[in-house]
PDB file of C-alpha atoms in Angstrom:
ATOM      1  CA  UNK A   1     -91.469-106.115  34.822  1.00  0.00           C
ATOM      2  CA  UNK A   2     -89.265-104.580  32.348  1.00  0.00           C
ATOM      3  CA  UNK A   3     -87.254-102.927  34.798  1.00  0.00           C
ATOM      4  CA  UNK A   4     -87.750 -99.234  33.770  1.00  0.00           C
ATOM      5  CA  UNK A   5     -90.474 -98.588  36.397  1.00  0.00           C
ATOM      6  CA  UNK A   6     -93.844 -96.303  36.100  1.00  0.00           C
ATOM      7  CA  UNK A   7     -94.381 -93.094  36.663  1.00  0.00           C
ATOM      8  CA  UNK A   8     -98.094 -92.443  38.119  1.00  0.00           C
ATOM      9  CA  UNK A   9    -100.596 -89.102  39.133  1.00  0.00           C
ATOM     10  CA  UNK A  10    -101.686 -89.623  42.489  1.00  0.00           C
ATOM     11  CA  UNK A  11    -104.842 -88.379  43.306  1.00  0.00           C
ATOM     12  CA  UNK A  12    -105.850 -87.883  39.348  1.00  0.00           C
ATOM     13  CA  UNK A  13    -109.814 -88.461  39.196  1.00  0.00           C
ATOM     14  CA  UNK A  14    -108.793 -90.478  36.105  1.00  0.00           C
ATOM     15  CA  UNK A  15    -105.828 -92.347  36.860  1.00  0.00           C
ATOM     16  CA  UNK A  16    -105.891 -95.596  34.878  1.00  0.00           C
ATOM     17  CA  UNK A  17    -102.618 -97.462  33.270  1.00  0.00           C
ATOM     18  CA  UNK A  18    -102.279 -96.191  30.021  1.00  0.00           C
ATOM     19  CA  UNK A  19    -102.984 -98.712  26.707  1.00  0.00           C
ATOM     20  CA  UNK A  20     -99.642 -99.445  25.165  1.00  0.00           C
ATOM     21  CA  UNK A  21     -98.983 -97.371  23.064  1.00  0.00           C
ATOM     22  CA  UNK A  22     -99.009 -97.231  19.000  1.00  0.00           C
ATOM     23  CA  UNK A  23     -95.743 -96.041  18.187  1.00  0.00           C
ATOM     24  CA  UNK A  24     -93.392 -98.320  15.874  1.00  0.00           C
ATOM     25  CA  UNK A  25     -90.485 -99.079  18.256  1.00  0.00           C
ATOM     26  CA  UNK A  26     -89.295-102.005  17.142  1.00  0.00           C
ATOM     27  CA  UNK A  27     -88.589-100.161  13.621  1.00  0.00           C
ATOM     28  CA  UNK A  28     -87.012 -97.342  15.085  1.00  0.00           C
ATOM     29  CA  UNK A  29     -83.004 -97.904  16.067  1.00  0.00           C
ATOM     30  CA  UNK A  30     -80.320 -96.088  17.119  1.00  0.00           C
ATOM     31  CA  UNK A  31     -79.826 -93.989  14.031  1.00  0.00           C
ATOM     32  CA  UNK A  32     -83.488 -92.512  13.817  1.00  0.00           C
ATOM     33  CA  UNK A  33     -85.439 -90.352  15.740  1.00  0.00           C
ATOM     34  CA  UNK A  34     -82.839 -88.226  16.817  1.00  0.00           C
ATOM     35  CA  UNK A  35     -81.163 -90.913  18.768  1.00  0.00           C
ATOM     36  CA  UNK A  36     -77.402 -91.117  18.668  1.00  0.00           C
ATOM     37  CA  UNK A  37     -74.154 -90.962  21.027  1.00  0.00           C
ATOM     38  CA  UNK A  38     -74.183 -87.365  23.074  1.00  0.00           C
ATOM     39  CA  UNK A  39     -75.888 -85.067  24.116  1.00  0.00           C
ATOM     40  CA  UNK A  40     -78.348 -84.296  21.197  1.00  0.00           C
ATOM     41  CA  UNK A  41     -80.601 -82.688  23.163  1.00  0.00           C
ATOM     42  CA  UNK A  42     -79.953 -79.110  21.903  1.00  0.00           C
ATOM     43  CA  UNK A  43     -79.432 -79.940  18.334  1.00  0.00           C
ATOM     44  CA  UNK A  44     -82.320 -79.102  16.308  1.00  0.00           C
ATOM     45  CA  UNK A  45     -82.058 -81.577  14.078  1.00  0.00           C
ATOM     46  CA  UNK A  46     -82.166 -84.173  16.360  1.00  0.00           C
ATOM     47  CA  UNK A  47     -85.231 -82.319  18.022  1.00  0.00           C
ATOM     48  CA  UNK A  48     -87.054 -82.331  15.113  1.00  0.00           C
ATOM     49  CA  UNK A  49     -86.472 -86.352  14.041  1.00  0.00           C
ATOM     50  CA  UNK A  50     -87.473 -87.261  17.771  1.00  0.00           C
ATOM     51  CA  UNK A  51     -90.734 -84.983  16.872  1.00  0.00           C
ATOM     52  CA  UNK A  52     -90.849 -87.011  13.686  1.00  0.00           C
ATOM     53  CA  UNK A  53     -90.765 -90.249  15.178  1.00  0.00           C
ATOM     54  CA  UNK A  54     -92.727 -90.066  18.678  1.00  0.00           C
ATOM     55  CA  UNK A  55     -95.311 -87.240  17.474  1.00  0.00           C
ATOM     56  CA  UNK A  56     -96.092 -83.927  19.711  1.00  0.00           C
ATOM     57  CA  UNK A  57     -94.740 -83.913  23.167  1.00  0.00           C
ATOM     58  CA  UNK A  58     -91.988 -86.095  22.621  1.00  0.00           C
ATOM     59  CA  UNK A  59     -88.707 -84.581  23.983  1.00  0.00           C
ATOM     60  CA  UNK A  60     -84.932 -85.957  23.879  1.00  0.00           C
ATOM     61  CA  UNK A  61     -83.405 -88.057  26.894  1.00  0.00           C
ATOM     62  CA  UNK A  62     -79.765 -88.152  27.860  1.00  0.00           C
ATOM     63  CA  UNK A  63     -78.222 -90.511  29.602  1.00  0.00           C
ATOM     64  CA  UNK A  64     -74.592 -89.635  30.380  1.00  0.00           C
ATOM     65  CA  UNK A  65     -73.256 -92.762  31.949  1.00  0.00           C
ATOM     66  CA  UNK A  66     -73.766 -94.845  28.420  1.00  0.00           C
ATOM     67  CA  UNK A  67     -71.396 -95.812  26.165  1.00  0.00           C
ATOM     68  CA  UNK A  68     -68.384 -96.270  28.656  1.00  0.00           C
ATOM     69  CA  UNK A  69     -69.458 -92.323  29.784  1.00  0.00           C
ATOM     70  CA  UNK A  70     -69.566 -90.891  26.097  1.00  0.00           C
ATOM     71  CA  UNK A  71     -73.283 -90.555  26.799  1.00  0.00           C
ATOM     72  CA  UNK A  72     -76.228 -91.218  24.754  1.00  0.00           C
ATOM     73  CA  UNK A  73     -79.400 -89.681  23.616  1.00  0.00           C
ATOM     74  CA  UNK A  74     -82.414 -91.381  23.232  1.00  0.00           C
ATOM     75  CA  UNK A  75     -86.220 -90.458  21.614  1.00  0.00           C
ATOM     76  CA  UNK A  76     -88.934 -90.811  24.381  1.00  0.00           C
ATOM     77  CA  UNK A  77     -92.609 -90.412  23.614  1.00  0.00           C
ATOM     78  CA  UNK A  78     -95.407 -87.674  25.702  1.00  0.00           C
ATOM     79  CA  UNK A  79     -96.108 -88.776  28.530  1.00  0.00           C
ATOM     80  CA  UNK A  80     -99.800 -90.718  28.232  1.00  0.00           C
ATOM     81  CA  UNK A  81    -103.096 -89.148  30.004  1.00  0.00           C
ATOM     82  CA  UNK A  82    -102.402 -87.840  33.252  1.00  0.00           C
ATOM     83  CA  UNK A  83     -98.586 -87.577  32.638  1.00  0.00           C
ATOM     84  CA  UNK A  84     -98.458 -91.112  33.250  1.00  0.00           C
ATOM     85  CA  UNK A  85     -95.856 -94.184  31.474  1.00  0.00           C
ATOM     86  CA  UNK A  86     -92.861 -95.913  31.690  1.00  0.00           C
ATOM     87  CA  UNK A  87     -89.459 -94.805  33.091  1.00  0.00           C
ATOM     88  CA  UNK A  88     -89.173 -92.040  35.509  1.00  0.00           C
ATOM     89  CA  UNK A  89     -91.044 -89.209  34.345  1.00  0.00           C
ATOM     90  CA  UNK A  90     -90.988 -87.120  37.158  1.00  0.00           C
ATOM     91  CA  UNK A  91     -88.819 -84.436  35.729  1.00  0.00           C
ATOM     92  CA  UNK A  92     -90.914 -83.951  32.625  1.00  0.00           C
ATOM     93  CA  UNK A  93     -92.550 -80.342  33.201  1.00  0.00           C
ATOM     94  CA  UNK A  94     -95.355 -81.670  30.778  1.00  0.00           C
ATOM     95  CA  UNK A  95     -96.003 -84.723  32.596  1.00  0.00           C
ATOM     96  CA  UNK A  96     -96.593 -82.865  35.451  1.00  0.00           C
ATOM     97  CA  UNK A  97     -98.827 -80.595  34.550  1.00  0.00           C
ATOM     98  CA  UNK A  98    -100.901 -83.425  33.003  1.00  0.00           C
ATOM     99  CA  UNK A  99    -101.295 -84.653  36.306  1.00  0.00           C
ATOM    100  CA  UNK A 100    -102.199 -81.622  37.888  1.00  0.00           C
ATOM    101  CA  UNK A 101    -104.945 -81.228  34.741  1.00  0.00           C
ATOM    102  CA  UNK A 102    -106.419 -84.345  35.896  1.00  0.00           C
ATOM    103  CA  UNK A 103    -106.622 -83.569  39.587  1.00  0.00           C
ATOM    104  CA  UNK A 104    -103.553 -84.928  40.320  1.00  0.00           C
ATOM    105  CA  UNK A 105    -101.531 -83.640  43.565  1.00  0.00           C
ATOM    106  CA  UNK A 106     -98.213 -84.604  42.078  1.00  0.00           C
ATOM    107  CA  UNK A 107     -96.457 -87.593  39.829  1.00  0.00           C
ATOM    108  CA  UNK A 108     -94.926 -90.662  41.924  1.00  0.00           C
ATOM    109  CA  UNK A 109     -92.296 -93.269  40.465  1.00  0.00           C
ATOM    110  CA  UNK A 110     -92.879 -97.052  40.716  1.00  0.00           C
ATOM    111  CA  UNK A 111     -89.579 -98.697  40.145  1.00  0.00           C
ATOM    112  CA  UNK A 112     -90.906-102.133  40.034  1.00  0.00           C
ATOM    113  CA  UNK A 113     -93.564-100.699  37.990  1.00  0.00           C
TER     114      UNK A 113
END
């Protein structure tokens, strides 16, 4: 396990793990996508490079206890079919209605996913 966990739609008529996805990660670093130190999340620049990077449905991710509390804002992709993929996803208003698209009754997390 990678130790980010995975989100999944229970009760979705089509519920399977998601293929891995395409994107590049391993090119992408700190410095692109929209990623940096803050709280990017309203800056539309940063909006737009995460867009850039991830494709539609990718949003911005803040995480206020890194970098010794200065925070730091990170690219994630759409959630896959059904809402479901890595990390806690819960929160995502788009993941959730994917669920509930696929006849979902709601999103659950899997830490040890």
């Amino acid at each position: 396990a990678d130790g980010l966990g995975f989100t999944f739609c229970e009760g979705a008529v089509s519920s399977t793990l998601p293929a891995s996805s395409n994107t590049s990660a391993s090119s992408e670093t700190a410095s692109h996508c929209g990623q940096d130190v803050g709280d990017l999340r309203n800056e539309d620049a940063a909006v737009e490079a995460c867009l850039q990077c991830k494709g539609p449905g990718a949003y911005l991710d803040w995480d206020m206890a890194a970098n010794d509390g200065a925070g730091f804002t990170s690219c994630k992709s759409a959630p896959s079919a059904c809402g479901q993929g890595k990390g806690d996803l819960r929160s995502i208003s788009c993941a959730a209605e994917a669920c509930i698209a696929c006849g979902g009754t709601g999103l659950a997390f899997d830490p040890s996913g």
